[in-house]
Each structure stands twice: as structure tokens, then as C-alpha cells.
mmCIF file of C-alpha atoms in Angstrom:
data_model
loop_
_atom_site.group_PDB
_atom_site.id
_atom_site.type_symbol
_atom_site.label_atom_id
_atom_site.label_comp_id
_atom_site.label_asym_id
_atom_site.label_seq_id
_atom_site.Cartn_x
_atom_site.Cartn_y
_atom_site.Cartn_z
ATOM 1 C CA MET A 20 23.699 -17.822 -10.275
ATOM 2 C CA LYS A 21 20.880 -20.126 -11.322
ATOM 3 C CA ARG A 22 18.780 -18.790 -14.170
ATOM 4 C CA ILE A 23 15.027 -18.699 -13.770
ATOM 5 C CA LYS A 24 12.620 -20.672 -15.912
ATOM 6 C CA LYS A 25 11.778 -19.029 -19.209
ATOM 7 C CA VAL A 26 8.446 -17.290 -18.702
ATOM 8 C CA LEU A 27 7.773 -15.334 -21.869
ATOM 9 C CA GLY A 28 5.639 -17.832 -23.785
ATOM 10 C CA PHE A 29 4.085 -16.080 -26.772
ATOM 11 C CA MET A 30 5.098 -12.564 -25.645
ATOM 12 C CA ALA A 31 7.462 -12.038 -28.581
ATOM 13 C CA ALA A 32 4.460 -11.901 -30.881
ATOM 14 C CA THR A 33 2.733 -9.317 -28.688
ATOM 15 C CA SER A 34 5.603 -7.211 -27.357
ATOM 16 C CA VAL A 35 3.885 -3.907 -28.118
ATOM 17 C CA PHE A 36 1.907 -2.797 -25.076
ATOM 18 C CA LEU A 37 -1.237 -3.577 -25.005
ATOM 19 C CA LEU A 38 -9.162 8.240 -2.179
ATOM 20 C CA ALA A 39 -12.715 8.575 -5.669
ATOM 21 C CA ILE A 40 -15.992 6.733 -6.209
ATOM 22 C CA VAL A 41 -16.107 3.337 -4.508
ATOM 23 C CA SER A 42 -19.079 0.997 -4.550
ATOM 24 C CA PRO A 43 -19.979 -0.688 -1.250
ATOM 25 C CA VAL A 44 -18.413 -4.157 -1.374
ATOM 26 C CA SER A 45 -16.957 -6.902 0.767
ATOM 27 C CA ALA A 46 -14.458 -5.638 3.330
ATOM 28 C CA SER A 47 -11.788 -8.006 1.961
ATOM 29 C CA SER A 48 -11.934 -6.458 -1.508
ATOM 30 C CA GLY A 49 -9.515 -3.951 -2.949
ATOM 31 C CA ASN A 50 -12.461 -1.630 -3.547
ATOM 32 C CA GLY A 51 -12.590 -0.331 -0.020
ATOM 33 C CA SER A 52 -14.626 -0.560 3.133
ATOM 34 C CA PRO A 53 -18.286 -1.529 2.723
ATOM 35 C CA LEU A 54 -19.598 1.652 4.376
ATOM 36 C CA ARG A 55 -21.593 0.130 7.199
ATOM 37 C CA ALA A 56 -25.158 1.362 7.422
ATOM 38 C CA ALA A 57 -25.723 3.960 10.096
ATOM 39 C CA ASN A 58 -27.351 2.787 13.279
ATOM 40 C CA ALA A 59 -31.060 3.447 13.657
ATOM 41 C CA ASN A 60 -30.392 6.734 15.396
ATOM 42 C CA SER A 61 -29.620 10.355 14.581
ATOM 43 C CA ALA A 62 -25.795 10.229 14.572
ATOM 44 C CA VAL A 63 -24.270 12.193 11.710
ATOM 45 C CA PHE A 64 -20.914 11.219 10.150
ATOM 46 C CA THR A 65 -19.156 13.922 8.099
ATOM 47 C CA TYR A 66 -16.023 13.269 6.027
ATOM 48 C CA LEU A 67 -13.775 16.350 6.062
ATOM 49 C CA ASN A 68 -11.563 16.996 3.059
ATOM 50 C CA PRO A 69 -7.893 17.960 3.573
ATOM 51 C CA VAL A 70 -8.346 21.696 3.016
ATOM 52 C CA ALA A 71 -6.662 24.443 5.036
ATOM 53 C CA ALA A 72 -9.395 24.596 7.704
ATOM 54 C CA ASN A 73 -8.864 20.895 8.466
ATOM 55 C CA LEU A 74 -5.056 20.887 8.517
ATOM 56 C CA SER A 75 -2.662 21.863 11.282
ATOM 57 C CA SER A 76 1.085 22.148 11.727
ATOM 58 C CA THR A 77 0.716 20.854 15.294
ATOM 59 C CA PRO A 78 1.599 17.149 15.542
ATOM 60 C CA LEU A 79 -0.501 14.615 17.391
ATOM 61 C CA ASN A 80 0.660 13.143 20.676
ATOM 62 C CA GLY A 81 2.255 9.865 19.599
ATOM 63 C CA GLN A 82 3.848 9.062 22.936
ATOM 64 C CA SER A 83 1.286 8.830 25.731
ATOM 65 C CA GLY A 84 -2.034 7.078 26.139
ATOM 66 C CA ILE A 85 -1.473 4.850 23.095
ATOM 67 C CA THR A 86 -3.731 1.805 22.725
ATOM 68 C CA ARG A 87 -2.010 -1.309 21.389
ATOM 69 C CA LEU A 88 -4.133 -2.866 18.646
ATOM 70 C CA SER A 89 -4.440 -6.458 17.483
ATOM 71 C CA PHE A 90 -4.808 -6.992 13.740
ATOM 72 C CA ALA A 91 -6.204 -9.889 11.740
ATOM 73 C CA ARG A 92 -4.182 -10.190 8.520
ATOM 74 C CA ASN A 93 -5.252 -12.063 5.404
ATOM 75 C CA ASP A 94 -2.959 -14.857 4.194
ATOM 76 C CA ARG A 95 -2.603 -14.090 0.477
ATOM 77 C CA PRO A 96 0.707 -12.966 -1.092
ATOM 78 C CA MET A 97 1.921 -9.401 -1.331
ATOM 79 C CA ILE A 98 4.505 -9.121 -4.117
ATOM 80 C CA TYR A 99 6.779 -6.378 -2.857
ATOM 81 C CA ALA A 100 9.417 -4.499 -4.898
ATOM 82 C CA ASN A 101 11.450 -1.707 -3.296
ATOM 83 C CA TYR A 102 15.009 -2.963 -3.863
ATOM 84 C CA PRO A 103 16.982 -1.518 -5.492
ATOM 85 C CA GLU A 104 15.239 1.667 -4.443
ATOM 86 C CA GLN A 105 17.559 4.128 -6.149
ATOM 87 C CA ILE A 106 18.136 2.827 -9.656
ATOM 88 C CA GLY A 107 21.597 3.820 -10.894
ATOM 89 C CA GLN A 108 22.806 5.584 -7.751
ATOM 90 C CA ASN A 109 26.625 5.673 -7.886
ATOM 91 C CA GLY A 110 26.491 3.285 -10.818
ATOM 92 C CA LYS A 111 24.704 0.571 -8.824
ATOM 93 C CA GLY A 112 21.144 -0.727 -8.773
ATOM 94 C CA MET A 113 20.888 -1.167 -12.558
ATOM 95 C CA ALA A 114 18.478 -4.103 -12.387
ATOM 96 C CA LEU A 115 17.700 -3.982 -16.105
ATOM 97 C CA ALA A 116 16.761 -6.740 -18.537
ATOM 98 C CA GLU A 117 19.589 -5.457 -20.759
ATOM 99 C CA TYR A 118 21.990 -6.788 -18.115
ATOM 100 C CA GLY A 119 20.106 -10.056 -17.633
ATOM 101 C CA TYR A 120 18.069 -9.064 -14.572
ATOM 102 C CA CYS A 121 14.479 -8.825 -13.418
ATOM 103 C CA ILE A 122 13.355 -6.972 -10.298
ATOM 104 C CA ASN A 123 11.199 -9.703 -8.735
ATOM 105 C CA GLN A 124 9.674 -13.046 -9.631
ATOM 106 C CA GLN A 125 7.082 -15.021 -7.646
ATOM 107 C CA THR A 126 4.911 -18.073 -8.262
ATOM 108 C CA ILE A 127 1.344 -17.295 -7.189
ATOM 109 C CA THR A 128 -1.210 -20.020 -6.517
ATOM 110 C CA ALA A 129 -4.864 -19.640 -7.517
ATOM 111 C CA GLY A 130 -6.545 -16.816 -5.644
ATOM 112 C CA GLU A 131 -5.957 -13.147 -4.901
ATOM 113 C CA ALA A 132 -2.628 -11.314 -4.781
ATOM 114 C CA HIS A 133 -1.376 -7.777 -4.214
ATOM 115 C CA VAL A 134 1.552 -6.050 -5.971
ATOM 116 C CA PHE A 135 3.360 -2.992 -4.620
ATOM 117 C CA PHE A 136 6.455 -1.397 -6.140
ATOM 118 C CA SER A 137 8.364 1.799 -5.366
ATOM 119 C CA HIS A 138 11.686 3.033 -6.824
ATOM 120 C CA TRP A 139 13.586 6.171 -7.804
ATOM 121 C CA ASN A 140 15.172 6.462 -11.247
ATOM 122 C CA ARG A 141 18.612 7.987 -10.735
ATOM 123 C CA SER A 142 20.199 6.385 -13.788
ATOM 124 C CA GLY A 143 20.472 9.507 -15.921
ATOM 125 C CA GLU A 144 18.202 8.050 -18.603
ATOM 126 C CA THR A 145 14.537 7.213 -19.185
ATOM 127 C CA LEU A 146 13.656 3.663 -18.138
ATOM 128 C CA LYS A 147 10.587 1.416 -18.573
ATOM 129 C CA TYR A 148 8.851 -0.705 -15.936
ATOM 130 C CA ARG A 149 6.230 -3.423 -16.332
ATOM 131 C CA VAL A 150 4.665 -6.454 -14.611
ATOM 132 C CA HIS A 151 4.446 -9.711 -16.567
ATOM 133 C CA LEU A 152 2.384 -12.913 -16.172
ATOM 134 C CA TYR A 153 3.208 -16.437 -17.345
ATOM 135 C CA ASN A 154 0.712 -19.324 -17.223
ATOM 136 C CA MET A 155 2.658 -22.285 -15.840
ATOM 137 C CA SER A 156 -0.497 -24.390 -15.318
ATOM 138 C CA ALA A 157 -2.412 -26.889 -17.446
ATOM 139 C CA GLY A 158 -5.294 -25.193 -19.234
ATOM 140 C CA THR A 159 -6.144 -21.560 -19.834
ATOM 141 C CA ALA A 160 -5.666 -19.130 -16.943
ATOM 142 C CA THR A 161 -8.018 -16.224 -16.346
ATOM 143 C CA VAL A 162 -6.556 -13.316 -14.386
ATOM 144 C CA GLN A 163 -8.917 -10.599 -13.195
ATOM 145 C CA ARG A 164 -7.076 -7.357 -12.484
ATOM 146 C CA THR A 165 -9.495 -5.727 -10.058
ATOM 147 C CA ASN A 166 -7.511 -2.625 -9.068
ATOM 148 C CA ILE A 167 -4.521 -0.701 -10.378
ATOM 149 C CA GLY A 168 -2.869 2.597 -9.457
ATOM 150 C CA TYR A 169 0.374 4.262 -10.512
ATOM 151 C CA SER A 170 2.123 7.617 -10.182
ATOM 152 C CA SER A 171 5.480 9.214 -10.886
ATOM 153 C CA GLY A 172 6.954 12.374 -9.389
ATOM 154 C CA TRP A 173 6.953 13.928 -5.924
ATOM 155 C CA ALA A 174 3.845 16.123 -6.188
ATOM 156 C CA ASP A 175 1.073 13.715 -5.135
ATOM 157 C CA PRO A 176 2.291 10.492 -3.479
ATOM 158 C CA GLY A 177 -1.323 9.549 -2.666
ATOM 159 C CA LYS A 178 -2.352 9.433 -6.338
ATOM 160 C CA THR A 179 -1.402 5.758 -6.686
ATOM 161 C CA VAL A 180 -3.742 4.714 -3.875
ATOM 162 C CA LYS A 181 -6.588 6.975 -5.017
ATOM 163 C CA ASP A 182 -6.306 5.625 -8.574
ATOM 164 C CA PHE A 183 -6.230 2.090 -7.158
ATOM 165 C CA PHE A 184 -9.672 2.645 -5.640
ATOM 166 C CA GLN A 185 -11.007 4.390 -8.753
ATOM 167 C CA SER A 186 -9.901 1.784 -11.276
ATOM 168 C CA SER A 187 -12.173 -0.677 -13.048
ATOM 169 C CA SER A 188 -11.768 -4.435 -13.420
ATOM 170 C CA THR A 189 -10.146 -6.096 -16.453
ATOM 171 C CA ASN A 190 -9.952 -9.791 -17.393
ATOM 172 C CA ILE A 191 -6.777 -11.217 -18.938
ATOM 173 C CA THR A 192 -6.885 -14.658 -20.585
ATOM 174 C CA ILE A 193 -3.592 -16.561 -20.859
ATOM 175 C CA PRO A 194 -3.312 -19.928 -22.680
ATOM 176 C CA GLN A 195 -1.259 -22.749 -21.228
ATOM 177 C CA GLY A 196 2.419 -21.852 -21.632
ATOM 178 C CA GLY A 197 1.489 -18.340 -22.709
ATOM 179 C CA SER A 198 2.087 -14.915 -21.216
ATOM 180 C CA ALA A 199 0.603 -11.446 -20.928
ATOM 181 C CA TRP A 200 1.297 -8.088 -19.324
ATOM 182 C CA LEU A 201 -0.520 -7.241 -16.108
ATOM 183 C CA THR A 202 0.206 -3.505 -16.399
ATOM 184 C CA PRO A 203 0.828 -0.864 -19.039
ATOM 185 C CA GLU A 204 4.441 -0.066 -19.842
ATOM 186 C CA TYR A 205 5.445 2.763 -17.508
ATOM 187 C CA SER A 206 8.049 5.236 -18.753
ATOM 188 C CA ILE A 207 10.036 6.940 -15.993
ATOM 189 C CA ALA A 208 12.183 9.993 -16.631
ATOM 190 C CA SER A 209 15.544 10.259 -14.911
ATOM 191 C CA GLY A 210 15.372 11.807 -11.462
ATOM 192 C CA GLN A 211 11.747 10.774 -10.871
ATOM 193 C CA PRO A 212 10.360 8.458 -8.182
ATOM 194 C CA PHE A 213 7.535 6.102 -9.138
ATOM 195 C CA ASN A 214 5.287 3.585 -7.442
ATOM 196 C CA GLY A 215 2.383 1.289 -8.221
ATOM 197 C CA LEU A 216 -0.307 -0.781 -6.525
ATOM 198 C CA ILE A 217 -2.194 -3.673 -8.157
ATOM 199 C CA ARG A 218 -4.731 -6.282 -7.024
ATOM 200 C CA PHE A 219 -5.603 -9.346 -9.075
ATOM 201 C CA ASN A 220 -7.282 -12.755 -8.891
ATOM 202 C CA THR A 221 -6.088 -15.802 -10.820
ATOM 203 C CA ASP A 222 -7.896 -19.108 -11.288
ATOM 204 C CA ARG A 223 -4.623 -21.017 -11.844
ATOM 205 C CA ALA A 224 -1.051 -20.855 -10.627
ATOM 206 C CA ILE A 225 0.978 -18.264 -12.542
ATOM 207 C CA ILE A 226 4.455 -16.720 -12.446
ATOM 208 C CA VAL A 227 4.601 -12.964 -11.861
ATOM 209 C CA THR A 228 7.772 -11.165 -12.950
ATOM 210 C CA ILE A 229 8.597 -7.476 -12.580
ATOM 211 C CA TYR A 230 10.876 -6.034 -15.266
ATOM 212 C CA MET A 231 12.780 -2.814 -15.791
ATOM 213 C CA TYR A 232 14.431 -2.113 -19.146
ATOM 214 C CA ARG A 233 15.388 0.460 -21.745
ATOM 215 C CA ASN A 234 13.643 -1.458 -24.518
ATOM 216 C CA VAL A 235 11.239 -4.381 -24.161
ATOM 217 C CA SER A 236 13.189 -6.300 -26.812
ATOM 218 C CA ALA A 237 15.835 -6.924 -24.154
ATOM 219 C CA VAL A 238 13.413 -9.149 -22.206
ATOM 220 C CA ASP A 239 13.928 -12.810 -23.152
ATOM 221 C CA GLY A 240 12.498 -14.680 -20.163
ATOM 222 C CA TYR A 241 15.834 -15.975 -18.861
ATOM 223 C CA GLU A 242 16.597 -13.058 -16.563
ATOM 224 C CA VAL A 243 17.808 -13.639 -13.009
ATOM 225 C CA VAL A 244 16.593 -11.721 -9.964
ATOM 226 C CA TYR A 245 18.822 -8.769 -9.140
ATOM 227 C CA PRO A 246 21.071 -9.807 -6.218
ATOM 228 C CA TYR A 247 20.487 -8.462 -2.718
ATOM 229 C CA SER A 248 24.056 -7.438 -1.916
ATOM 230 C CA THR A 249 26.155 -4.363 -1.161
ATOM 231 C CA ASP A 250 28.135 -5.223 -4.290
ATOM 232 C CA TYR A 251 25.044 -4.412 -6.339
ATOM 233 C CA SER A 252 23.270 -1.672 -4.389
ATOM 234 C CA GLU A 253 23.668 0.715 -1.465
ATOM 235 C CA ASP A 254 19.979 0.238 -0.553
ATOM 236 C CA MET A 255 20.188 -2.621 1.943
ATOM 237 C CA ALA A 256 17.443 -1.239 4.210
ATOM 238 C CA VAL A 257 14.837 -1.756 1.487
ATOM 239 C CA TYR A 258 13.595 -5.081 0.161
ATOM 240 C CA THR A 259 12.139 -6.980 -2.755
ATOM 241 C CA GLY A 260 10.359 -10.284 -2.301
ATOM 242 C CA VAL A 261 7.022 -11.520 -1.037
ATOM 243 C CA GLY A 262 5.027 -11.207 2.177
ATOM 244 C CA LYS A 263 1.839 -12.784 3.436
ATOM 245 C CA GLY A 264 -1.011 -10.398 4.151
ATOM 246 C CA TYR A 265 -1.971 -6.988 2.758
ATOM 247 C CA PHE A 266 -5.508 -6.499 4.134
ATOM 248 C CA LEU A 267 -5.434 -5.926 7.894
ATOM 249 C CA THR A 268 -8.502 -5.634 10.119
ATOM 250 C CA ALA A 269 -8.566 -3.930 13.518
ATOM 251 C CA SER A 270 -11.670 -4.163 15.709
ATOM 252 C CA HIS A 271 -11.541 -1.385 18.263
ATOM 253 C CA GLY A 272 -14.659 -2.304 20.210
ATOM 254 C CA THR A 273 -16.664 0.435 21.942
ATOM 255 C CA ILE A 274 -15.011 3.702 22.972
ATOM 256 C CA ARG A 275 -16.922 5.973 25.357
ATOM 257 C CA THR A 276 -16.740 9.723 24.936
ATOM 258 C CA SER A 277 -15.719 10.002 28.590
ATOM 259 C CA GLU A 278 -12.621 7.901 27.797
ATOM 260 C CA MET A 279 -11.367 10.183 25.050
ATOM 261 C CA PRO A 280 -8.881 11.037 23.669
ATOM 262 C CA TYR A 281 -8.488 7.596 22.133
ATOM 263 C CA ARG A 282 -5.069 7.170 20.477
ATOM 264 C CA TYR A 283 -3.282 4.492 18.492
ATOM 265 C CA VAL A 284 -0.360 4.175 16.070
ATOM 266 C CA THR A 285 -0.172 2.270 12.780
ATOM 267 C CA ASN A 286 2.587 1.442 10.272
ATOM 268 C CA ASN A 287 5.189 1.173 12.985
ATOM 269 C CA VAL A 288 7.297 -1.795 14.047
ATOM 270 C CA ASN A 289 6.347 -3.396 17.377
ATOM 271 C CA SER A 290 3.495 -0.962 18.039
ATOM 272 C CA ASN A 291 0.674 -3.481 17.506
ATOM 273 C CA ASP A 292 0.110 -7.223 17.360
ATOM 274 C CA ASN A 293 0.215 -8.976 13.965
ATOM 275 C CA GLU A 294 0.363 -5.737 11.971
ATOM 276 C CA ILE A 295 3.711 -5.545 10.167
ATOM 277 C CA THR A 296 4.003 -7.954 7.223
ATOM 278 C CA PRO A 297 7.425 -9.677 7.022
ATOM 279 C CA ILE A 298 9.084 -9.777 3.591
ATOM 280 C CA ASN A 299 10.950 -12.871 2.379
ATOM 281 C CA ILE A 300 13.695 -11.386 0.211
ATOM 282 C CA VAL A 301 13.672 -12.930 -3.247
ATOM 283 C CA GLY A 302 16.687 -15.026 -4.225
ATOM 284 C CA THR A 303 17.783 -15.472 -0.582
ATOM 285 C CA ASN A 304 16.746 -17.235 2.607
ATOM 286 C CA ILE A 305 16.652 -13.860 4.403
ATOM 287 C CA GLN A 306 13.517 -12.394 5.935
ATOM 288 C CA ALA A 307 12.997 -8.732 6.793
ATOM 289 C CA ASN A 308 10.762 -8.451 9.869
ATOM 290 C CA GLU A 309 10.056 -6.075 12.729
ATOM 291 C CA ASN A 310 12.195 -8.029 15.202
ATOM 292 C CA ALA A 311 15.259 -8.365 12.966
ATOM 293 C CA ALA A 312 18.418 -6.323 13.408
ATOM 294 C CA ALA A 313 19.166 -3.424 11.068
ATOM 295 C CA PRO A 314 19.119 -3.233 8.098
ATOM 296 C CA LEU A 315 16.365 -5.898 7.995
ATOM 297 C CA ASN A 316 13.774 -4.104 10.165
ATOM 298 C CA ASN A 317 12.855 -1.107 7.982
ATOM 299 C CA LEU A 318 9.193 -2.036 7.515
ATOM 300 C CA GLY A 319 6.106 0.173 7.562
ATOM 301 C CA ASN A 320 3.373 -1.657 5.626
ATOM 302 C CA TRP A 321 3.439 0.884 2.815
ATOM 303 C CA CYS A 322 0.283 0.548 0.688
ATOM 304 C CA THR A 323 -1.292 -2.228 2.741
ATOM 305 C CA GLN A 324 -4.960 -1.631 3.610
ATOM 306 C CA ASN A 325 -5.751 -1.033 7.283
ATOM 307 C CA TYR A 326 -9.478 -1.647 7.788
ATOM 308 C CA HIS A 327 -10.980 -0.318 11.028
ATOM 309 C CA VAL A 328 -14.337 -0.978 12.701
ATOM 310 C CA MET A 329 -15.303 1.277 15.634
ATOM 311 C CA THR A 330 -18.222 2.011 17.911
ATOM 312 C CA PHE A 331 -18.483 5.317 19.768
ATOM 313 C CA PHE A 332 -20.853 5.720 22.720
ATOM 314 C CA ASN A 333 -21.829 9.089 24.128
ATOM 315 C CA ASP A 334 -22.100 8.317 27.827
ATOM 316 C CA SER A 335 -22.798 11.929 28.788
ATOM 317 C CA ASP A 336 -26.061 13.862 29.142
ATOM 318 C CA SER A 337 -25.198 16.374 26.412
ATOM 319 C CA VAL A 338 -24.576 16.314 22.660
ATOM 320 C CA LYS A 339 -20.978 15.436 21.773
ATOM 321 C CA THR A 340 -19.050 15.784 18.522
ATOM 322 C CA VAL A 341 -16.197 13.323 18.056
ATOM 323 C CA TYR A 342 -13.363 14.407 15.752
ATOM 324 C CA GLY A 343 -11.058 11.994 13.918
ATOM 325 C CA TYR A 344 -7.430 13.018 13.366
ATOM 326 C CA ILE A 345 -4.578 11.420 11.448
ATOM 327 C CA GLY A 346 -1.018 12.681 11.725
ATOM 328 C CA SER A 347 2.519 12.087 10.519
ATOM 329 C CA ASN A 348 5.777 11.518 12.318
ATOM 330 C CA ALA A 349 8.575 14.101 12.501
ATOM 331 C CA ILE A 350 9.946 13.129 9.072
ATOM 332 C CA GLY A 351 6.580 13.222 7.343
ATOM 333 C CA ASN A 352 4.414 10.939 5.205
ATOM 334 C CA THR A 353 1.262 10.808 3.093
ATOM 335 C CA SER A 354 -1.953 9.374 4.516
ATOM 336 C CA VAL A 355 -4.935 8.159 2.519
ATOM 337 C CA VAL A 356 -8.318 7.719 4.227
ATOM 338 C CA GLN A 357 -11.187 5.903 2.514
ATOM 339 C CA ARG A 358 -14.794 5.594 3.640
ATOM 340 C CA GLY A 359 -17.524 4.671 1.195
ATOM 341 C CA SER A 360 -17.447 7.044 -1.765
ATOM 342 C CA ASN A 361 -14.860 9.319 -0.136
ATOM 343 C CA VAL A 362 -11.133 8.727 -0.583
ATOM 344 C CA GLN A 363 -8.669 11.574 -0.074
ATOM 345 C CA SER A 364 -5.000 11.952 0.725
ATOM 346 C CA VAL A 365 -2.732 14.611 2.146
ATOM 347 C CA ARG A 366 1.038 14.990 2.355
ATOM 348 C CA LEU A 367 1.806 15.686 6.007
ATOM 349 C CA GLU A 368 5.291 17.131 5.873
ATOM 350 C CA GLY A 369 6.966 20.473 5.330
ATOM 351 C CA GLY A 370 4.025 22.291 6.924
ATOM 352 C CA PRO A 371 0.848 20.343 7.760
ATOM 353 C CA ARG A 372 1.333 17.558 10.296
ATOM 354 C CA THR A 373 -2.274 16.700 11.208
ATOM 355 C CA TRP A 374 -5.477 16.234 9.211
ATOM 356 C CA LYS A 375 -8.882 16.471 10.898
ATOM 357 C CA TRP A 376 -10.571 14.041 8.530
ATOM 358 C CA CYS A 377 -14.048 13.481 10.018
ATOM 359 C CA LYS A 378 -16.544 14.366 12.726
ATOM 360 C CA ILE A 379 -19.428 12.425 14.269
ATOM 361 C CA GLU A 380 -22.286 14.087 16.149
ATOM 362 C CA LEU A 381 -23.786 11.969 18.934
ATOM 363 C CA GLN A 382 -26.870 12.594 21.020
ATOM 364 C CA PRO A 383 -26.797 11.765 24.766
ATOM 365 C CA GLY A 384 -26.780 7.987 25.254
ATOM 366 C CA GLU A 385 -26.284 7.382 21.509
ATOM 367 C CA SER A 386 -23.853 4.882 19.952
ATOM 368 C CA TYR A 387 -22.583 4.741 16.386
ATOM 369 C CA THR A 388 -20.689 1.943 14.587
ATOM 370 C CA PHE A 389 -18.740 2.700 11.423
ATOM 371 C CA ASP A 390 -15.793 1.566 9.317
ATOM 372 C CA PHE A 391 -13.037 3.084 7.188
ATOM 373 C CA GLN A 392 -9.587 2.363 5.776
ATOM 374 C CA THR A 393 -6.232 4.084 6.164
ATOM 375 C CA ILE A 394 -3.295 3.522 3.815
ATOM 376 C CA LEU A 395 0.272 4.816 4.143
ATOM 377 C CA ALA A 396 1.324 5.930 0.652
ATOM 378 C CA SER A 397 4.835 5.558 -0.736
ATOM 379 C CA TYR A 398 7.743 8.032 -0.269
ATOM 380 C CA GLY A 399 6.984 8.749 3.395
ATOM 381 C CA ALA A 400 8.317 7.440 6.682
ATOM 382 C CA ALA A 401 6.452 5.252 9.154
ATOM 383 C CA ALA A 402 4.691 5.697 11.634
ATOM 384 C CA THR A 403 1.179 7.156 11.377
ATOM 385 C CA PHE A 404 -0.620 8.585 14.426
ATOM 386 C CA HIS A 405 -4.387 8.499 15.022
ATOM 387 C CA GLU A 406 -6.529 10.274 17.584
ATOM 388 C CA TRP A 407 -10.250 10.568 18.363
ATOM 389 C CA ASP A 408 -11.428 13.290 20.716
ATOM 390 C CA ILE A 409 -14.380 15.469 21.622
ATOM 391 C CA VAL A 410 -12.076 18.507 21.380
ATOM 392 C CA ASP A 411 -11.859 20.347 18.049
ATOM 393 C CA ARG A 412 -8.124 21.056 17.827
ATOM 394 C CA MET A 413 -8.581 23.306 14.809
ATOM 395 C CA ALA A 414 -11.448 25.472 16.016
#
């Protein structure tokens, strides 16, 4: 197996480690939707937190009356790390630097990039995880880490995404041929799942490498990517590599109250146009995509940002209240919904299946345009169901 280029630079001298309030910003930013100004009318938008009164064990109808959406997807890289998912299961999946491996390695050109990782430590020992940068370009590289979120354990899968939106920006300066860490060193106890989400900008081409190890001294920069093979892992329906596109925009147009309920599905293969991001598996010429045969079609856009713009029109002669619902599939998942300064999540499994997350009051003949984001957190199954209706299903 060909060894990768040494990418540690000066790291040996620095081996010791160095949905929330969201400001209105550009829709393409990791900081969330820009919270479009309300129309010059009396419509009232209310964000509803995931408390008992707004949760139901009744699932949404994900089968009939589904609108197929068309997404615009940005073209910047998503560094994706989910293989091996179960580290140490049956003695496999030990993608550690101590054994000469890294999890993932990608060359990123100047611009923005997105990092998502999700694993489960089943090794029987505490392990460390960290994301590394190497400046392969002429001149000093400046990397701006704009967003970062991380969590370990089963209790709150949405924490990573909520922390991602809450985080502040940090600049990292890397001299030519030098290196730095993009993240803190995460320590993961045996038996615990963990996942992370990071957004950064770089003004020069850099190499991004994801490491797992017992001790950072094992990292020497000559590691090879852990092989995608049944000889090395039993997790062939999960992937590590790179995809193109992590910020997806759906324009729904105008929906009349007389046409409701309005339903659509996200995070599901072949449900929409241009939604699911293919993953080119690192170290191979294999691509996981929604049209591939199993095991290469297990994709759900975990932790990508789905940005929605909608207009509702009350075409009746009476006041109408439109309710927004988000729901899980039969297995269950965790949904995060962000709008302006509000970002909340709820685990929709083992009880609750549907979250009534907002309501909009419209006068007769009134229209209202608004935006928001939905994100499918780690540890859950795709798909996610969405419904808008003038019926309060939890009254």
C-alpha cells in the first residue's frame, strides 16, 4: 500500500493540544439562515420548542401526497468520516496511528470546506481523535475555523449541531511546510459513540488528515488511510471519503392554505432531485451514491444543512394558522431546526415521533415568506418527514 506524503511539518514541537444564538448572516454560511424580514403585514411566526405539548407519538404521513423537491447544492468539499463506524468491533476497525493508519486524508483547495465524522468506540479502551492540517502551499496559510461542534454519548445527538451554530470563529496561521490542529484532542471512553461537525475557510491549498490514536506520539505523518475492505471492518455500509456539497437550498414557491397539507421528505435516497451527496471513498475508485447497489447506497446527508425558503398564502376569507411539523421514520432519528436565533433539536424515537416546531398566523388574503434550516443529526436513520397544515394535530 502506498504511503501518504508526510504531513506533520513542525507538529513534533507542538504536540500538546493546543440549535443557540445565531446572528443573521449570508444563507451560505455555517451560521444559519439569515432570518428573512417579515413581510409588511401582520403575519406572526412563532417557533415552538420541543416540549411535551409540542411532541406526539403519532408519526407523520410519509407515503401519500409527497412533493418532490429540487435542491441546489454548493460545490465545496465535505470531508466525511464514518468508516470504520464501530472501532474495535470483533477485533476489526482499529484504524489507529499506532498501527500506521489515519482515518481520512484529503487535499482541499482554497475556499470553504465542511468536516463531518461519526464513530462508535468499541475497542475496550479510551481512544483519542483529532483533525490535523498541513500547509502544502507556498507561503503562509490562514485557516479560519468558523464553526465547530462535538459530542459523545447517546443522550443528546443534536448537541453537535447546536454547538456548531453556537461556536465562535478562530484563525489558525500555518507557515509553509508547517502544520496545526484544526480541533481539540477528543478523548472517547470505550462503549461511547461520538461525532463532530466543523466548517473552515482556507486561503491556500492544505492537506486535512483525521487521526485516531492512543497517544499522539504515535502520529508520525506517514500513516496510510485505513483500507475499505471486509478484511479490516464489518462496516461496509458506511463510508469515509469526500463529497461535493453540504449546503442545500430548496425553494418551495408559494403554497396556498387551501392546498394543505403540504408534505415532503428529506434525507432519503431518490426522494428529491440533487439532494443526496455522493461520497468518493478514500483510497479507492469507489463511489457511494443513491443509485448504487447495496452496500454503497446507505446515504442520508447526515449533518448537511438543508436551507428552505417558503411563501404561504391564505387564500380564504378567514384567519388561518399554519403549523409546521417534522417527524422521524419508524426507526427514529434526531432533527435539528434552526431559524434566526432559535436552534433546537429533539430525538424522535422510543416515544415521540413528531415535533410541532412552529406556527404562522395569517390574515385573509395575507402571504408570508420565511426561511429556516433542518439538519439530520448523527446516530439516527434517514428519512425525515415534513408537513405543513392548518390543522393542529396536537390540540
